[in-house]
PDB file of C-alpha atoms in Angstrom:
ATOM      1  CA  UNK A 256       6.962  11.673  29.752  1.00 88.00           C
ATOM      2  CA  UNK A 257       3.630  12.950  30.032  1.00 91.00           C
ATOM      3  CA  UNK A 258       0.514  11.802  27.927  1.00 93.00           C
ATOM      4  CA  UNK A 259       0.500  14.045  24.958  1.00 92.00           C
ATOM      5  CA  UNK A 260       4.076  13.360  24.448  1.00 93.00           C
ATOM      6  CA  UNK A 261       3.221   9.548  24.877  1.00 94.00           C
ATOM      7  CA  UNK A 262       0.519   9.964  21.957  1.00 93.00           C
ATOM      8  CA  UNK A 263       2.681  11.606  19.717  1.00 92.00           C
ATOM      9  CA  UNK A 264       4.980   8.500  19.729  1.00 94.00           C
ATOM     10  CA  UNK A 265       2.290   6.509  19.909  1.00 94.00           C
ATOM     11  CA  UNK A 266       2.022   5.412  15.758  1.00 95.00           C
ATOM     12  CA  UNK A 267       5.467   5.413  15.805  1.00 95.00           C
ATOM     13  CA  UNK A 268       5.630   3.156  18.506  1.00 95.00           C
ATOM     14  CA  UNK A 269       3.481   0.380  16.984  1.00 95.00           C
ATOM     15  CA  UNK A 270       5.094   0.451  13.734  1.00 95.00           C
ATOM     16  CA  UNK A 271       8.380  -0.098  15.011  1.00 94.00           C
ATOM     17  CA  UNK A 272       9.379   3.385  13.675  1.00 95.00           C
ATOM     18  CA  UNK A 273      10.333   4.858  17.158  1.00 93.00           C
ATOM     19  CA  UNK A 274      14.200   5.529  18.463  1.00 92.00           C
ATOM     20  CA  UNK A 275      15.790   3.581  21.244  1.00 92.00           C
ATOM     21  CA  UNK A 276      15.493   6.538  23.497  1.00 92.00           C
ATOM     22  CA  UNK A 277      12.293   7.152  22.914  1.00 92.00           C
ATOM     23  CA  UNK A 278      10.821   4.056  23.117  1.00 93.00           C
ATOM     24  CA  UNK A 279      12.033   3.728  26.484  1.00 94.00           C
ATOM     25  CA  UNK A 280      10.506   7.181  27.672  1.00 94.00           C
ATOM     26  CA  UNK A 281       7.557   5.912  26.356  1.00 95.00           C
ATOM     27  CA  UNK A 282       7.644   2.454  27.976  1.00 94.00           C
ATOM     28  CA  UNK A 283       8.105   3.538  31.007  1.00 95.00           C
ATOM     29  CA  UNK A 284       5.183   6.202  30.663  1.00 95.00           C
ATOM     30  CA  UNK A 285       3.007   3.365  29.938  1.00 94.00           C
ATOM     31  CA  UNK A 286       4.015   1.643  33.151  1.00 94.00           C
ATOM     32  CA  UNK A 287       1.996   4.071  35.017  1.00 93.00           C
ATOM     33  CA  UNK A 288      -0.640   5.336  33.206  1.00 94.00           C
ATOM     34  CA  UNK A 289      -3.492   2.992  32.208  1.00 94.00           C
ATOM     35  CA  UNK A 290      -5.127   4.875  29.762  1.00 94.00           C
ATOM     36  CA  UNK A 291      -2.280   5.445  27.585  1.00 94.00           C
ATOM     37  CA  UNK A 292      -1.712   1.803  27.635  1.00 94.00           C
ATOM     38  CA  UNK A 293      -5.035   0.384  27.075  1.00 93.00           C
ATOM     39  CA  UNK A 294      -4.641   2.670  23.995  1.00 93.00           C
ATOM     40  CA  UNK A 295      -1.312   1.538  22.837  1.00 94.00           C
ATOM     41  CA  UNK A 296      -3.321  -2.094  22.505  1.00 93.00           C
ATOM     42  CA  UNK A 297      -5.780  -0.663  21.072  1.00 91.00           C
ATOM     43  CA  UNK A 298      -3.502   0.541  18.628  1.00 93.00           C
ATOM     44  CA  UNK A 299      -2.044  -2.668  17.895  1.00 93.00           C
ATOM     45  CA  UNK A 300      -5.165  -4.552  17.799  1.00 91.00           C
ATOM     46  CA  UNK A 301      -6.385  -2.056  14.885  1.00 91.00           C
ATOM     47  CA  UNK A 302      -3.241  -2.575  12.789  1.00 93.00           C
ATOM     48  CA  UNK A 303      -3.508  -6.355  13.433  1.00 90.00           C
ATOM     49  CA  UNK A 304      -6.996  -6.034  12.381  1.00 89.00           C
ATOM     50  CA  UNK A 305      -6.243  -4.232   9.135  1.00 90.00           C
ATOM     51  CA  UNK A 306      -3.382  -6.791   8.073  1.00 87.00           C
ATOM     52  CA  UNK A 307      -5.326  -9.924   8.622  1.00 84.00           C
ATOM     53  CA  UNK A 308      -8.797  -8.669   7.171  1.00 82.00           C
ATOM     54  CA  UNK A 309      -8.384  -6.678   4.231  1.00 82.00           C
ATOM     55  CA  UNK A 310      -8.132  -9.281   1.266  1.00 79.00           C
ATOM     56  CA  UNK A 311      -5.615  -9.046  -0.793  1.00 82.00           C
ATOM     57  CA  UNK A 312      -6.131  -9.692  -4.307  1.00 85.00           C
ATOM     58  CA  UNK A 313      -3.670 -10.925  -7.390  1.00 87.00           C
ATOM     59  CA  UNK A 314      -3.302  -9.069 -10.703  1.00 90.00           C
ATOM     60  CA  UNK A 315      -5.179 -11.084 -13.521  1.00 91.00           C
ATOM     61  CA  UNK A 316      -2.839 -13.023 -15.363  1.00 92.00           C
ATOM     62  CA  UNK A 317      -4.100 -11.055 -18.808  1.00 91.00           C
ATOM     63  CA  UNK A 318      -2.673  -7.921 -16.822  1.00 92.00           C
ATOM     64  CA  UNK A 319       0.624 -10.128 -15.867  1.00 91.00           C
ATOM     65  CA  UNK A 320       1.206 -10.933 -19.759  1.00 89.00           C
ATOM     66  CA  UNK A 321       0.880  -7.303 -20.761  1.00 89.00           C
ATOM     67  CA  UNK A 322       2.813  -6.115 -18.462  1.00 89.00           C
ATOM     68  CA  UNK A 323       5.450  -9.065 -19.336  1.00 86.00           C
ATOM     69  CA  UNK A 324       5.193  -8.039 -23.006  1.00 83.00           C
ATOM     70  CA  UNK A 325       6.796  -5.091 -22.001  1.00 76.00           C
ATOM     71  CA  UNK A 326      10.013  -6.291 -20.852  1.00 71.00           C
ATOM     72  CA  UNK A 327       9.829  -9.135 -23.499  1.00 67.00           C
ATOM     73  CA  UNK A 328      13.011 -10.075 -24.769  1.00 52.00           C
ATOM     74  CA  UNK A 329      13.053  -9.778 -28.338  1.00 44.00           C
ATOM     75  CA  UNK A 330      15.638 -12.185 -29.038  1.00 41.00           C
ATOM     76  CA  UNK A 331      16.030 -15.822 -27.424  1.00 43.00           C
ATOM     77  CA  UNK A 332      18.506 -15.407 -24.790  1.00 49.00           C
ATOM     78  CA  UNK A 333      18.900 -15.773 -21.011  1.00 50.00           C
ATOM     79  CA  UNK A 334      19.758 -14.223 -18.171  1.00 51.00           C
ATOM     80  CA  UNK A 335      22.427 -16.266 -18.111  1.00 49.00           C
ATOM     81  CA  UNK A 336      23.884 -15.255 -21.819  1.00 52.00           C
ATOM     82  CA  UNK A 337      23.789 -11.514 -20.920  1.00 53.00           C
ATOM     83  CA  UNK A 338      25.622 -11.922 -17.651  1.00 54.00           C
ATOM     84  CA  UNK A 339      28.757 -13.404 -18.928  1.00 52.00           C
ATOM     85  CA  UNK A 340      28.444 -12.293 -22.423  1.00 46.00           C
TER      86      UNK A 340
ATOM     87  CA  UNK B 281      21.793  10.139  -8.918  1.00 45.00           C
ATOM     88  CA  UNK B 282      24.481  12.791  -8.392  1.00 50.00           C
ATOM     89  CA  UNK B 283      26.823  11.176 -10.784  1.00 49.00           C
ATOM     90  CA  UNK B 284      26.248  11.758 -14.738  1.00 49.00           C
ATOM     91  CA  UNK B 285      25.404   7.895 -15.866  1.00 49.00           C
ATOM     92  CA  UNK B 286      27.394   7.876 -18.994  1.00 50.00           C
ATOM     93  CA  UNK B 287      25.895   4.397 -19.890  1.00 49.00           C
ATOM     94  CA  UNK B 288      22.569   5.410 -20.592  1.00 48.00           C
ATOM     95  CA  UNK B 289      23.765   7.636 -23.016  1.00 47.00           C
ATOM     96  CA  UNK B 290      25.045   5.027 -25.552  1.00 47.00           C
ATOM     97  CA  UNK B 291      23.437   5.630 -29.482  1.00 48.00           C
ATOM     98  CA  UNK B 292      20.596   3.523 -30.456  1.00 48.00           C
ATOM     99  CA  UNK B 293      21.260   0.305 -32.345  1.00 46.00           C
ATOM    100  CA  UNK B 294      21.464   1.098 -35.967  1.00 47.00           C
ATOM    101  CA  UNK B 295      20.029  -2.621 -36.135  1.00 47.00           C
ATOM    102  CA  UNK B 296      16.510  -2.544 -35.338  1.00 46.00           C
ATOM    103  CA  UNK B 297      15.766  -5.905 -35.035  1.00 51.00           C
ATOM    104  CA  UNK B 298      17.894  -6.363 -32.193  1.00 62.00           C
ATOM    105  CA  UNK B 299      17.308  -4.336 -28.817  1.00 68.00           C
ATOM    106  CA  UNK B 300      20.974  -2.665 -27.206  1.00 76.00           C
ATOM    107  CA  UNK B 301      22.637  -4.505 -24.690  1.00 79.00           C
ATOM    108  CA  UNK B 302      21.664  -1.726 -22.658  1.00 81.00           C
ATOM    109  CA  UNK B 303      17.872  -2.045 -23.677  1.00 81.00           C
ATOM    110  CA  UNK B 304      18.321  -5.644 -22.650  1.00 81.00           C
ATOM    111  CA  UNK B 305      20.317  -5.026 -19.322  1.00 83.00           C
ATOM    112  CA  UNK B 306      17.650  -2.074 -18.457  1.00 85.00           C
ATOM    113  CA  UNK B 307      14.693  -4.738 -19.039  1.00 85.00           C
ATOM    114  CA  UNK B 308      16.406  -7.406 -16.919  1.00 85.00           C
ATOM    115  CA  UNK B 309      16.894  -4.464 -14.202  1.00 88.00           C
ATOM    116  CA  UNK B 310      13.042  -3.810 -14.791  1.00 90.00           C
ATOM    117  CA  UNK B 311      11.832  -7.312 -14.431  1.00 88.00           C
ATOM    118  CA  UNK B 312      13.549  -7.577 -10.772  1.00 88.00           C
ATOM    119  CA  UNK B 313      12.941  -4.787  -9.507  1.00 90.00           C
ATOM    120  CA  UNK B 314      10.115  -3.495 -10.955  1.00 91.00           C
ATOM    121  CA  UNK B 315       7.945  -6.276 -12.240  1.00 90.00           C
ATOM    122  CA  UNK B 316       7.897  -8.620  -8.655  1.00 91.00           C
ATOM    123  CA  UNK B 317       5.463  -5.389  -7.077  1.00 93.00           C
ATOM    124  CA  UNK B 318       2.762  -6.023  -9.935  1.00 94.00           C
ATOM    125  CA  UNK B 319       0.138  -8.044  -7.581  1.00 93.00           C
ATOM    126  CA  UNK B 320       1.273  -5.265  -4.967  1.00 93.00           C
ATOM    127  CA  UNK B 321       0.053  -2.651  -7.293  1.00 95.00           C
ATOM    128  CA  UNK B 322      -2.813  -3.342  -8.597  1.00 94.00           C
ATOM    129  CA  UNK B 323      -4.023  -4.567  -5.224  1.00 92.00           C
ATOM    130  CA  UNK B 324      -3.723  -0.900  -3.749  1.00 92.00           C
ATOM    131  CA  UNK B 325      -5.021   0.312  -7.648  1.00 92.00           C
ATOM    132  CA  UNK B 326      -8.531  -2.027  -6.938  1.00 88.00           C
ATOM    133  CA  UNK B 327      -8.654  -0.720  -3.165  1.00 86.00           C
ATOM    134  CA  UNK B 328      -8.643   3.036  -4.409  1.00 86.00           C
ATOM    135  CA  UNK B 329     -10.508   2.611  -7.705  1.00 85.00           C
ATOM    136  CA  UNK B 330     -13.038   0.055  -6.520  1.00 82.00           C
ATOM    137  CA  UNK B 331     -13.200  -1.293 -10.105  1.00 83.00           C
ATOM    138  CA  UNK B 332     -11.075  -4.050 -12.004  1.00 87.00           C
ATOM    139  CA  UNK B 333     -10.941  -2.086 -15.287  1.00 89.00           C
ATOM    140  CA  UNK B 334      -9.830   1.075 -14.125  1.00 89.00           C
ATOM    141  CA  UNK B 335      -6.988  -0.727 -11.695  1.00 91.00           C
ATOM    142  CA  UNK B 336      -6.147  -2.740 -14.809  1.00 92.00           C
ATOM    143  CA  UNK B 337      -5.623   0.552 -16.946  1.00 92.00           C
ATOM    144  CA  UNK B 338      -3.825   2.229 -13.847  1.00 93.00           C
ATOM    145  CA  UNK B 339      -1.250  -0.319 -13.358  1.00 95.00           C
ATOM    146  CA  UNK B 340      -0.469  -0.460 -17.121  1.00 93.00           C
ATOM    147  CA  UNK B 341      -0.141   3.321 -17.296  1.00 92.00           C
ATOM    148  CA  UNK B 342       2.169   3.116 -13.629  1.00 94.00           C
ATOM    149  CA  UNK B 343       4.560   0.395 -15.570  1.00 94.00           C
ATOM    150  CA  UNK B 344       4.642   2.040 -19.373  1.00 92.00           C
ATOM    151  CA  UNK B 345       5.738   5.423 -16.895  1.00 92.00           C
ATOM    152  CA  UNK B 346       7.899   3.415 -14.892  1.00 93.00           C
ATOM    153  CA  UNK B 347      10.004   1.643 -17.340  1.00 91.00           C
ATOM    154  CA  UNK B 348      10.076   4.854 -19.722  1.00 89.00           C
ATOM    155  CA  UNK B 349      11.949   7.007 -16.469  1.00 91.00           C
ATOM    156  CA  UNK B 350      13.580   3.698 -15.082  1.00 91.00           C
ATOM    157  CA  UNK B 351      16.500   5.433 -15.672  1.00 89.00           C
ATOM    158  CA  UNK B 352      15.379   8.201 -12.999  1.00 91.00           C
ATOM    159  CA  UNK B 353      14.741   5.733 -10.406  1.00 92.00           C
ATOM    160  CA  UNK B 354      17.167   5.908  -8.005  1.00 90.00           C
ATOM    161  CA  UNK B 355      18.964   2.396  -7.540  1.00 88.00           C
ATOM    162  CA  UNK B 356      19.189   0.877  -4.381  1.00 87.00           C
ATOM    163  CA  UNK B 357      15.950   2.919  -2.910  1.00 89.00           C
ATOM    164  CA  UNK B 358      12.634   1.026  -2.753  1.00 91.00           C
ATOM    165  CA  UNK B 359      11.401   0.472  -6.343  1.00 94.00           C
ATOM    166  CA  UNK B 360       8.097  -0.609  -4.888  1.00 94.00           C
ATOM    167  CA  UNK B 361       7.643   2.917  -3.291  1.00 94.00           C
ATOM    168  CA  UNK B 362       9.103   4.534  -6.563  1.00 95.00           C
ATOM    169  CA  UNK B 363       6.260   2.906  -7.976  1.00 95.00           C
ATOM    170  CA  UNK B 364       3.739   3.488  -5.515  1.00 95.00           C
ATOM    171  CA  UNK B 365       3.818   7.258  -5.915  1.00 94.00           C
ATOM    172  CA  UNK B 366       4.009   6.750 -10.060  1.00 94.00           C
ATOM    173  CA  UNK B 367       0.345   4.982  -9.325  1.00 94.00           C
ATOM    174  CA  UNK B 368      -0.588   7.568  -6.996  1.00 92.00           C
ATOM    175  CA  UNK B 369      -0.025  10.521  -9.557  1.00 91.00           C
ATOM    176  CA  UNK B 370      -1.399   8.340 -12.299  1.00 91.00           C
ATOM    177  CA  UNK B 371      -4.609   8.237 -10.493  1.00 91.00           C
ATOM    178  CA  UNK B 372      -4.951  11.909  -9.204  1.00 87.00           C
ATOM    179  CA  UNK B 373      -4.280  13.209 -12.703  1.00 86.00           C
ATOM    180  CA  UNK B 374      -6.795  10.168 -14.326  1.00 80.00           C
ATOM    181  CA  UNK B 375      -9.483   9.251 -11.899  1.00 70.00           C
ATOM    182  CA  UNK B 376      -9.999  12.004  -9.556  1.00 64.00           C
ATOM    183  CA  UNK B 377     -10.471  14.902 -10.974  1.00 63.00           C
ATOM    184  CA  UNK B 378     -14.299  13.312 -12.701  1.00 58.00           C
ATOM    185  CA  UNK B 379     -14.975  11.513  -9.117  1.00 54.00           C
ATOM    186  CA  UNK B 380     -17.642  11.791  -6.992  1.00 47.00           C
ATOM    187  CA  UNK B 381     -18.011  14.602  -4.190  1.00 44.00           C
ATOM    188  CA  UNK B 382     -14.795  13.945  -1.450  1.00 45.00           C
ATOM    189  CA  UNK B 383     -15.583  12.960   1.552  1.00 44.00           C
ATOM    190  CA  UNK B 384     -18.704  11.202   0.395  1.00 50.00           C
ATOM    191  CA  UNK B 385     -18.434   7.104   1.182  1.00 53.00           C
ATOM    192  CA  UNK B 386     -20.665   5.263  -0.874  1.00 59.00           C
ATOM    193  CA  UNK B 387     -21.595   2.457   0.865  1.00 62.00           C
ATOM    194  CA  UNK B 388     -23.398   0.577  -2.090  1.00 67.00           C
ATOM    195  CA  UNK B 389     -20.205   0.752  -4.156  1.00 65.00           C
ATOM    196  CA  UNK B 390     -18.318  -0.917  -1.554  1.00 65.00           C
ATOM    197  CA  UNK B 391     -20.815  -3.739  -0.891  1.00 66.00           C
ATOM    198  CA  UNK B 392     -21.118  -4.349  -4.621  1.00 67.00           C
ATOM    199  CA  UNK B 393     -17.453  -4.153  -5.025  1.00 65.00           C
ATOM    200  CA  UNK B 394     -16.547  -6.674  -1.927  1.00 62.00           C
ATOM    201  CA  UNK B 395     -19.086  -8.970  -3.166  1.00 61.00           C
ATOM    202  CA  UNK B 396     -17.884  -9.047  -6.390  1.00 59.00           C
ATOM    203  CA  UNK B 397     -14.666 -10.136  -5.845  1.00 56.00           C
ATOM    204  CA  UNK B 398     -15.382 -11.769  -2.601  1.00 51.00           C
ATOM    205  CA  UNK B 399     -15.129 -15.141  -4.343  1.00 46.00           C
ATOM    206  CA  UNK B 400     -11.566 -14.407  -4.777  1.00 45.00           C
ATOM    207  CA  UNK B 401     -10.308 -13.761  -1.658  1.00 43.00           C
ATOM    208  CA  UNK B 402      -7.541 -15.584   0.471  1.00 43.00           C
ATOM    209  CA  UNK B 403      -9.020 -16.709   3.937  1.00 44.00           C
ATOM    210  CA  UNK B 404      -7.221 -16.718   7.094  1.00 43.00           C
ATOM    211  CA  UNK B 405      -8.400 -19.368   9.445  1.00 43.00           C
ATOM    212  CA  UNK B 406      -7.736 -18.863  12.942  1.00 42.00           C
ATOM    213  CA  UNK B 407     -10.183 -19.789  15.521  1.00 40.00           C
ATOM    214  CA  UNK B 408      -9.916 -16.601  18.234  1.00 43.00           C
ATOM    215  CA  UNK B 409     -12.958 -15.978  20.152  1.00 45.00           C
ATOM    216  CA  UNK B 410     -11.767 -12.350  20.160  1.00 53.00           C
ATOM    217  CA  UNK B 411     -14.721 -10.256  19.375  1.00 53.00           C
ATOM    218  CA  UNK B 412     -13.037  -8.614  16.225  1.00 54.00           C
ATOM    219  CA  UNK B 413     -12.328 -11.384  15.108  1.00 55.00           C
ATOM    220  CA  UNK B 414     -16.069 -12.068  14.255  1.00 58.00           C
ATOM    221  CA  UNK B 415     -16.003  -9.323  12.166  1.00 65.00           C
ATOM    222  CA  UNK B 416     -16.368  -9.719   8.359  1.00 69.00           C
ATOM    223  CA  UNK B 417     -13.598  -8.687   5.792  1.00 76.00           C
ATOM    224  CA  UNK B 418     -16.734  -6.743   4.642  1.00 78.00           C
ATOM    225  CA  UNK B 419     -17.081  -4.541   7.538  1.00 81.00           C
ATOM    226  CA  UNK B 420     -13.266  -3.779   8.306  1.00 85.00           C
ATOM    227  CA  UNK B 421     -13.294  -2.553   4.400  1.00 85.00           C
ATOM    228  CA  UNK B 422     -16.382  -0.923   4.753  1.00 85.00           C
ATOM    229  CA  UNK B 423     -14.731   0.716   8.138  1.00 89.00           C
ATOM    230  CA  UNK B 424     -11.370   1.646   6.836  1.00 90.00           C
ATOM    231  CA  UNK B 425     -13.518   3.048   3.532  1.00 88.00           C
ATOM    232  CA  UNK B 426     -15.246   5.521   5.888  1.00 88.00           C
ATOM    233  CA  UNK B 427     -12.374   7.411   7.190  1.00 92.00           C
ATOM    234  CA  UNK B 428     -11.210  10.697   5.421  1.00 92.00           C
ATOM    235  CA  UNK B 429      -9.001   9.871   2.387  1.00 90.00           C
ATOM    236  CA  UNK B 430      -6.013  10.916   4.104  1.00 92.00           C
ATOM    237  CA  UNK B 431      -6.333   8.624   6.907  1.00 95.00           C
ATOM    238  CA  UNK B 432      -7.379   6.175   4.807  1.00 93.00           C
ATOM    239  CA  UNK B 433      -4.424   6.362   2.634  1.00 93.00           C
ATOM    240  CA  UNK B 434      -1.458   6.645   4.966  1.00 96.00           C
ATOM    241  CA  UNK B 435      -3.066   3.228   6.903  1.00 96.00           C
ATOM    242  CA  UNK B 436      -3.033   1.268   3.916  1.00 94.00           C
ATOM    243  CA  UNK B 437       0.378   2.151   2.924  1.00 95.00           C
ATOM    244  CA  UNK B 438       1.720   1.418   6.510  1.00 96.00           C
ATOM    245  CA  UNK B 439      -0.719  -1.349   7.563  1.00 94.00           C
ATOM    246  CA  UNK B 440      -1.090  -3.453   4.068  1.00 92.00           C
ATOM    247  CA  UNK B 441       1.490  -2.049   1.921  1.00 92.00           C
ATOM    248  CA  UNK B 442       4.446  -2.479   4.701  1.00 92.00           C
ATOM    249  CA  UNK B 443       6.315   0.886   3.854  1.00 95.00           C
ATOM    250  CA  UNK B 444       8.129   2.992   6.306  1.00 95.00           C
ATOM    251  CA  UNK B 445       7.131   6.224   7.435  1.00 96.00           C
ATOM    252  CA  UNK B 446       9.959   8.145   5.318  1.00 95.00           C
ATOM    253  CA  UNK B 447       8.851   6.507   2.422  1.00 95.00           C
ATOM    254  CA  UNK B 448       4.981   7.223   3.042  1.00 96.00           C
ATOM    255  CA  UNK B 449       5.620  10.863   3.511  1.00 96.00           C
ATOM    256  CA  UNK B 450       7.635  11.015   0.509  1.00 93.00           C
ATOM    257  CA  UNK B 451       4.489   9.437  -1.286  1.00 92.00           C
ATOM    258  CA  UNK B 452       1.901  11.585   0.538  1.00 92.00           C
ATOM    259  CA  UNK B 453       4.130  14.842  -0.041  1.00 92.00           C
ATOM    260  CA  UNK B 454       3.578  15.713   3.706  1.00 94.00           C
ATOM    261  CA  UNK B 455       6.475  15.487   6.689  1.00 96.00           C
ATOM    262  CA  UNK B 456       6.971  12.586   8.440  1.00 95.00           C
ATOM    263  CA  UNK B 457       5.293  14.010  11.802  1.00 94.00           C
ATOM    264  CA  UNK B 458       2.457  14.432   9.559  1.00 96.00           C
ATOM    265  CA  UNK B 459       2.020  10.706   8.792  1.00 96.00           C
ATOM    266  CA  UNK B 460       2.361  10.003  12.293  1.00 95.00           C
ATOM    267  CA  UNK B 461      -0.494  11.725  13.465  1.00 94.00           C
ATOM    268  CA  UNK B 462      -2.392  10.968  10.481  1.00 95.00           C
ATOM    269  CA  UNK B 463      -1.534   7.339  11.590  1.00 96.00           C
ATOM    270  CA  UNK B 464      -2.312   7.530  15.001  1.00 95.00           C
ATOM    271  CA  UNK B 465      -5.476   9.017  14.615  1.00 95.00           C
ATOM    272  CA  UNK B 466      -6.839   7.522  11.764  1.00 95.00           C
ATOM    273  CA  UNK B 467      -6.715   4.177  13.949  1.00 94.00           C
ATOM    274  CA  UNK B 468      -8.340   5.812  16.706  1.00 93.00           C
ATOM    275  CA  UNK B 469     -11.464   6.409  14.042  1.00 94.00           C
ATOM    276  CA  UNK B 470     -11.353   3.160  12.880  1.00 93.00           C
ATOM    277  CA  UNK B 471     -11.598   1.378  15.997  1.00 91.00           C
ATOM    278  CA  UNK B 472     -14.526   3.378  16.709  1.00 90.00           C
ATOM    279  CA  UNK B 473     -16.102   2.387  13.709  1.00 89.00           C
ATOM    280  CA  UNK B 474     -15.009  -1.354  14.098  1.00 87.00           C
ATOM    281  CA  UNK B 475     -16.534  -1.188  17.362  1.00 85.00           C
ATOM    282  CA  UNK B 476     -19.748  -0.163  16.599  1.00 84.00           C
ATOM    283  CA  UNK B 477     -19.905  -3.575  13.902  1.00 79.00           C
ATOM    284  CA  UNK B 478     -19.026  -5.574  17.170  1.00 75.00           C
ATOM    285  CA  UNK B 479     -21.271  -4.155  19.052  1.00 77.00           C
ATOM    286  CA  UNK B 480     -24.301  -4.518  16.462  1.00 75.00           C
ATOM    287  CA  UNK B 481     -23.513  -8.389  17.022  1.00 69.00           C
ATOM    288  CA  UNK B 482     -23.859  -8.203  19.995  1.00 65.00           C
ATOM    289  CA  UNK B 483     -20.230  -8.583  21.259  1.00 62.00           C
ATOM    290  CA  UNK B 484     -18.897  -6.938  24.245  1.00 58.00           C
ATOM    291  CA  UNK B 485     -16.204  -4.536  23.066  1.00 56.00           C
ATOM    292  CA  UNK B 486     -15.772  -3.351  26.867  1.00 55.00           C
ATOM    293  CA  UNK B 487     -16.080   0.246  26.159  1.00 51.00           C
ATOM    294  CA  UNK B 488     -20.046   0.052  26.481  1.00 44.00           C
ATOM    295  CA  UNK B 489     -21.781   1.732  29.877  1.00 40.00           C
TER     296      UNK B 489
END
């Protein structure tokens, strides 16, 4: 495999979203070039970096109830009631 | 959905006081399946509005949609990702077409935004002297805000969101090759834009001459 291959695959590769076959090409490409390595980290490191720092925030509960009120059941029973009914 | 659902096609109660077993069995469906991806949603509705109001009003417009054509979501395929692209075309059709010039970042907005919801934010805690890991949730948002909208976009939906490449193409409307390159180099810009934060504290991000 040759570099430009090895940077097509190379997204794919960090998200998991690469074939068997493939992955091993691509391993093994990586083995002896450095460059293409030090950017698969790089790669990584980014993702990583974009999971752990970008806050993730909660609906407020007046959203929550509005959107409950929407699949509010109208009558008093439970799940329970309309499974074995 | 090749199969004619012959359920869905039952009369509407002649009592209306009391909702169809099928109303009730569709909002039951709804709940699960729909209903769990609400802090999901209007997380990625804040990130691409950058205001609480307008991510408020989006989600409630994604859900009213959603439960209306529940019956076209296909069961057994990601609802969250059903949903997703119900937000997504919400927001073209709503928000963008009165937005400010594309490809112009706003950096104010941003800062204003992040500090005003800073307060809320869940903090991780780990001690790594890694130099990106002196950077502030400020700057990575302030990073990942300067990249082209559709780099932007397909990182958040792999990176935050979690969602598979077939199911980010399908939101994006592009092939799946597409979101890889998209992918691969919208990471390359924002490490070069992470790098340069480092680097303005001082850190050593090893790629300096």
């Amino acid at each position: 495999m040759n570099c430009k291959t090895a940077r097509v695959l190379m997204s794919a590769a960090v998200d998991g979203e690469i074939s068997f076959k493939e992955e091993k090409g691509f391993l093994s490409h990586l083995l002896e070039c450095k460059e293409c390595c030090d950017e698969f980290d790089d790669a990584k490191k980014t993702k990583m970096i974009i999971k752990e720092r970008i806050i993730q925030f909660k609906a407020p509960q007046t959203l929550i109830d509005s959107i409950m009120q929407l699949t509010d059941f109208n009558t008093r029973e439970t799940e329970e009631t309309l499974l074995y009914e | 959905m090749d199969k004619p659902a012959p359920t869905h096609q039952t009369k509407t109660p002649t009592k209306p006081e009391a909702l169809s077993r099928e109303e009730r069995k569709k909002q039951l469906e709804f709940q699960k399946e729909a209903v769990v991806h609400l802090h999901s949603l209007y997380n990625y509705a804040l990130h691409i509005t950058m205001n609480p109001d307008d991510a408020e009003d989006l989600v409630q417009e994604t859900y009213l949609k959603a439960y209306r054509f529940f019956n076209s979501f296909e069961r057994g395929t990601n609802c969250k990702a059903w949903l997703f692209k119900i937000l997504k075309n919400n927001y073209i059709n709503r928000f963008r077409k009165n937005s400010k010039e594309p490809g112009k970042v706003d950096y104010d907005l941003i800062k204003d935004f992040y500090h005003s919801i800073k307060d809320t934010r869940r903090d991780s805690s780990e001690a790594d002297t890694d130099y990106f890991h002196s950077l502030l949730h400020e700057e990575v948002y302030q990073a990942l805000h300067s990249l082209p909208e559709e780099f932007r976009e397909v990182i958040q939906l792999c990176d935050i969101e979690g969602f598979t490449y077939e199911e980010i193409a399908n939101m994006v409307d592009s092939p799946i090759g597409t979101v890889r390159s998209r992918l691969y180099r919208g990471r390359k810009l924002l490490r070069v834009q992470l790098e340069e934060y480092a680097r303005k504290y001082g850190f050593n991000t090893g790629k300096d001459q």
